[in-house]
Amino acid sequence: MNQTFAALQLGPAKRAAARLAAGAQTGSGSCRTQSYATEAKKKNPYSHTIKLPQTEFPLRADAARREKQFRHRCTDALYEWQLKNNRGPQFILHDGPPYANGDLHIGHFMNKVLKDIINRYQIMQGKRVVYIPGFDGHGLPIEQKALETLKGRDRDSLDPMEIRKLARNFALKAVARQTESFKEYAVMGDWTHPYMTLDPSYEANQLEIFKAMVEQGYIYRQNKPVYWSPSSRTALAEAELEYNEKHVSTSVYVKMQLTDESVARIGGAGKVSALVWTTTPWTLPANRAIAVHPDLEYVLIQVAENSESGSAGYQLLVGKDRLEAVSAMLPEGSTVAE
């Protein structure tokens, strides 16, 4: 067998001699072993008939590295080109600003990519697209994030100007990070000139607009419920409220005594009170009025005197649909007033 393997490494003539030598050693005329040598592989006669495309594209996309090579051409260069070369009408998308209170998340991605799709479609229609990105540098979310960076300091000891400075610096850093992330999303736009609500020029324009609204009578003073956060020491928007879903409110019925003028208008007699029901009794100290529906019917109930509590008789104004439920809670002998 050693001779057989050795024959594979020899040329054709020497392989033949090796086979003869091997046969002589095993006996003349009878070969007990037979060796097979692999001939040189022949060229495929059909290879020249297969027409395959010739390309310089690599076998693998390697998108993480190669995408950066094309990003500028597909975003910044395209944005500048279409402004100079498109001849259609101008299409302006003035972007609603995200909060500059941290890094981006999937919501930002969806928002910006959908807007970018709209802009690119308008470019394909021949329009000159002006996309104005912006950043909101004001508000409670930024203040909270900025205050979280304080370690070992008493937040309550900071005056408003210190908090504003801290929040401003935090917001500017967040704007820089968010801008780079939006560029990595391949969102095209004028990222070198975004509008920021914390810019003094932007704030001055807001005051000018507010002044014009005051002069035209659009701004007035009136009562309005405002949500207040004792821990954050600031007003809250309704969208910022978080309710404890497991909290069970204690409902309460409350008598609201009517003025003499109101009693006369509804035909009441003596002391008359409107009966209200609420599941938020903590709002009662700020209550300023009672709402009634113009299309609903109301009735007056003559409440009987209660000898046990010593209360004198009076009248209650209630909704007609709630008469049965309310009567079950009143002293015996209470009747609907004529």
XYZ file of C-alpha atoms in Angstrom:
338
model
C 0.000 0.000 0.000
C 2.892 2.344 0.636
C 3.949 1.843 -2.946
C 0.424 2.627 -4.137
C 0.291 5.989 -2.298
C 3.753 6.792 -3.553
C 2.578 6.182 -7.098
C 0.013 8.959 -6.765
C 2.821 11.458 -6.441
C 4.677 10.290 -9.593
C 4.320 11.200 -13.261
C 2.545 8.889 -15.800
C 5.682 7.013 -16.868
C 6.947 6.473 -13.378
C 3.462 5.436 -12.231
C 3.455 2.693 -14.893
C 6.857 1.480 -13.719
C 5.655 1.506 -10.189
C 2.668 -0.644 -11.124
C 5.006 -3.178 -12.821
C 7.220 -3.256 -9.795
C 4.259 -3.799 -7.544
C 3.060 -6.650 -9.753
C 6.482 -8.296 -9.747
C 6.568 -8.316 -5.970
C 3.187 -10.008 -5.718
C 4.014 -12.720 -8.214
C 4.209 -12.911 -12.014
C 0.925 -13.191 -13.860
C -1.260 -12.759 -10.728
C -1.829 -9.375 -9.048
C -3.323 -9.688 -5.586
C -3.467 -5.935 -5.155
C -4.486 -3.279 -7.642
C -3.756 0.431 -7.392
C -5.755 3.237 -8.950
C -4.122 6.543 -9.791
C -6.120 9.702 -10.261
C -5.591 11.203 -13.683
C -5.351 14.964 -14.127
C -8.760 16.563 -14.015
C -10.011 17.373 -17.483
C -11.324 20.867 -18.313
C -15.134 21.103 -18.418
C -15.996 21.404 -22.127
C -19.235 23.332 -21.295
C -17.825 26.030 -19.018
C -17.480 28.512 -21.889
C -21.216 28.158 -22.692
C -22.396 29.487 -19.281
C -22.833 33.253 -19.342
C -22.607 34.586 -15.784
C -22.758 38.333 -14.968
C -19.533 40.040 -14.107
C -19.865 42.446 -11.161
C -17.654 44.311 -8.756
C -20.233 44.111 -5.970
C -18.931 42.237 -2.939
C -20.426 38.909 -1.952
C -21.694 40.361 1.361
C -23.478 43.682 1.835
C -21.513 44.721 4.942
C -24.182 47.380 5.517
C -22.866 48.534 8.883
C -19.707 49.813 7.189
C -20.771 50.573 3.608
C -23.988 52.424 4.455
C -21.986 55.383 5.711
C -20.351 55.714 2.275
C -23.700 56.480 0.622
C -25.516 58.359 3.414
C -24.282 61.828 2.491
C -25.297 61.417 -1.165
C -28.784 60.204 -0.198
C -29.439 62.870 2.443
C -27.467 66.133 2.595
C -26.411 66.151 -1.066
C -29.902 65.187 -2.248
C -31.508 67.875 -0.070
C -29.276 70.605 -1.514
C -29.654 69.299 -5.076
C -33.441 69.301 -5.089
C -33.590 72.870 -3.766
C -31.475 74.028 -6.711
C -32.806 71.820 -9.481
C -36.477 71.056 -8.835
C -38.773 73.509 -10.584
C -42.060 72.679 -8.871
C -43.794 74.618 -6.071
C -42.284 74.772 -2.605
C -43.351 72.153 -0.072
C -42.643 73.129 3.554
C -42.759 70.671 6.434
C -42.285 72.556 9.696
C -41.523 69.744 12.104
C -43.091 69.510 15.535
C -40.148 69.441 17.932
C -39.292 66.468 20.146
C -38.327 67.054 23.765
C -34.576 67.448 24.218
C -34.616 65.334 27.361
C -32.538 62.295 26.390
C -31.702 59.813 23.678
C -34.117 58.750 20.953
C -36.482 55.778 21.076
C -38.589 53.847 18.578
C -41.293 56.528 18.659
C -38.836 59.136 17.389
C -37.714 56.738 14.662
C -41.229 56.127 13.388
C -42.093 59.838 13.506
C -39.056 61.036 11.569
C -38.961 58.209 9.018
C -42.625 58.715 8.095
C -42.009 62.435 7.590
C -38.914 61.659 5.539
C -40.979 59.374 3.294
C -43.410 62.255 2.702
C -40.558 64.641 1.846
C -38.921 62.217 -0.576
C -42.243 61.585 -2.297
C -42.694 65.340 -2.774
C -39.202 65.558 -4.271
C -40.128 62.841 -6.751
C -43.116 65.013 -7.717
C -40.710 67.784 -8.672
C -41.350 70.019 -5.667
C -38.733 71.938 -3.701
C -38.919 70.504 -0.200
C -38.028 72.654 2.804
C -37.854 70.522 5.921
C -37.338 72.512 9.123
C -36.461 70.315 12.116
C -36.706 71.637 15.638
C -36.164 70.814 19.296
C -38.243 71.698 22.344
C -35.880 72.829 25.091
C -38.517 73.848 27.657
C -40.737 71.944 30.028
C -40.954 69.663 33.011
C -39.456 66.522 31.342
C -36.174 68.359 30.747
C -36.104 69.809 34.250
C -36.638 66.383 35.780
C -33.876 64.801 33.707
C -31.527 67.668 34.525
C -32.230 67.425 38.262
C -31.516 63.677 38.143
C -27.913 64.518 37.253
C -27.433 66.192 40.637
C -25.821 63.788 43.044
C -25.433 64.654 46.679
C -27.021 68.088 46.281
C -30.246 69.399 47.762
C -32.552 70.136 44.851
C -34.808 72.301 46.982
C -31.913 74.675 47.666
C -31.616 75.628 43.971
C -33.209 78.898 42.924
C -35.194 79.084 39.643
C -32.290 80.620 37.686
C -29.951 77.772 38.669
C -32.534 75.201 37.596
C -33.001 76.963 34.250
C -29.268 77.053 33.601
C -28.924 73.388 34.512
C -31.862 72.449 32.275
C -30.543 74.541 29.367
C -27.124 72.865 29.418
C -28.763 69.445 29.607
C -31.073 70.258 26.685
C -28.234 71.479 24.448
C -26.313 68.246 24.981
C -29.437 66.234 24.213
C -30.003 68.224 21.002
C -26.494 67.372 19.792
C -27.005 63.651 20.455
C -30.465 63.571 18.901
C -29.260 65.398 15.781
C -26.556 62.804 15.149
C -29.075 60.008 15.667
C -31.546 61.564 13.211
C -28.743 61.788 10.644
C -27.998 58.108 11.161
C -31.670 57.448 10.385
C -30.871 58.991 6.946
C -33.473 61.713 7.507
C -32.645 64.583 5.187
C -33.148 68.190 6.203
C -31.438 71.416 7.202
C -29.872 69.999 10.344
C -27.371 72.838 10.609
C -30.140 75.403 11.130
C -32.873 73.826 13.296
C -35.140 75.974 15.400
C -34.880 75.590 19.186
C -37.435 76.927 21.614
C -34.706 77.922 24.080
C -33.045 80.337 21.637
C -33.490 83.957 22.804
C -34.585 84.982 19.294
C -37.278 82.302 19.286
C -38.501 83.392 22.722
C -38.575 87.039 21.578
C -40.716 86.096 18.570
C -43.102 84.236 20.853
C -43.515 87.351 23.018
C -44.166 89.475 19.940
C -46.881 87.082 18.778
C -48.365 86.963 22.283
C -48.438 90.767 22.343
C -50.309 90.831 19.026
C -52.835 88.307 20.353
C -53.426 90.456 23.439
C -53.952 93.559 21.323
C -56.502 91.712 19.163
C -58.440 90.501 22.195
C -57.587 86.789 21.948
C -56.024 86.671 25.426
C -58.221 87.126 28.488
C -58.200 86.221 32.168
C -60.669 83.640 33.427
C -60.854 80.741 35.843
C -59.512 77.402 34.659
C -58.544 74.236 36.529
C -54.776 73.739 36.615
C -53.062 70.533 37.666
C -50.272 71.103 40.167
C -47.425 68.808 41.183
C -46.251 69.467 44.764
C -43.139 67.317 44.292
C -42.065 69.031 41.057
C -43.321 72.450 42.149
C -44.845 73.148 38.751
C -48.088 73.019 36.794
C -48.843 69.846 34.846
C -50.482 69.264 31.504
C -53.303 66.735 31.437
C -51.137 64.403 29.338
C -48.559 64.339 32.135
C -50.979 63.000 34.735
C -50.572 59.415 35.881
C -53.465 57.797 37.710
C -53.236 54.921 40.141
C -55.537 52.384 38.514
C -55.925 50.493 41.826
C -57.127 53.538 43.746
C -60.751 53.361 44.899
C -62.396 56.759 45.297
C -64.941 57.478 48.025
C -68.048 58.940 46.444
C -70.042 61.582 48.246
C -73.387 63.384 47.935
C -73.203 67.095 48.720
C -75.921 69.725 49.133
C -75.194 73.027 47.406
C -77.545 75.704 48.743
C -79.087 77.940 46.094
C -79.330 81.698 46.292
C -82.727 83.357 46.875
C -82.764 84.483 43.231
C -82.237 80.909 41.985
C -84.903 79.564 44.365
C -87.415 82.047 43.028
C -86.610 81.184 39.402
C -87.259 77.452 39.897
C -90.361 77.955 42.093
C -88.866 76.603 45.288
C -89.843 77.405 48.838
C -87.660 77.924 51.897
C -84.178 76.470 51.851
C -83.436 74.780 48.534
C -80.201 72.942 47.682
C -78.989 71.247 44.547
C -77.789 67.710 45.202
C -74.500 66.777 43.528
C -72.564 63.524 43.497
C -68.827 63.158 42.892
C -66.088 60.554 43.117
C -63.432 63.253 43.538
C -64.346 64.927 46.830
C -60.917 66.558 47.057
C -61.992 68.940 44.284
C -64.905 70.365 46.273
C -62.942 73.182 47.977
C -62.244 74.664 44.530
C -65.802 74.222 43.262
C -67.212 77.438 41.815
C -70.398 76.405 40.007
C -72.889 73.624 39.316
C -73.641 72.560 35.764
C -77.178 71.651 34.668
C -78.237 70.209 31.329
C -80.783 72.190 29.297
C -82.421 69.030 27.897
C -82.804 67.087 31.164
C -85.715 67.274 33.612
C -85.213 68.156 37.271
C -87.609 67.852 40.231
C -87.827 69.306 43.723
C -88.047 66.869 46.621
C -89.613 68.040 49.877
C -87.428 66.371 52.495
C -89.276 65.542 55.706
C -88.028 66.697 59.075
C -85.743 64.223 60.805
C -86.521 64.063 64.511
C -83.439 61.949 65.276
C -80.955 64.383 63.723
C -83.052 67.438 64.496
C -82.851 68.700 60.922
C -85.691 70.852 59.650
C -87.409 70.231 56.370
C -85.885 71.552 53.136
C -86.067 70.991 49.416
C -83.586 69.207 47.113
C -83.161 69.778 43.394
C -82.278 66.478 41.678
C -82.460 64.974 38.219
C -85.740 63.207 37.501
C -83.915 60.080 36.324
C -82.194 59.826 39.724
C -85.381 60.344 41.788
C -85.822 56.706 42.787
C -82.166 56.227 43.822
C -82.081 59.443 45.843
C -85.450 58.848 47.562
C -84.150 55.602 49.058
C -81.586 57.605 51.071
C -83.963 60.306 52.330
C -86.012 60.301 55.545
C -89.370 58.575 55.424
C -92.140 60.918 54.362
C -90.119 62.832 51.767
C -92.206 63.617 48.696
C -91.877 65.285 45.330
C -92.827 68.961 45.696
C -95.779 70.150 43.608
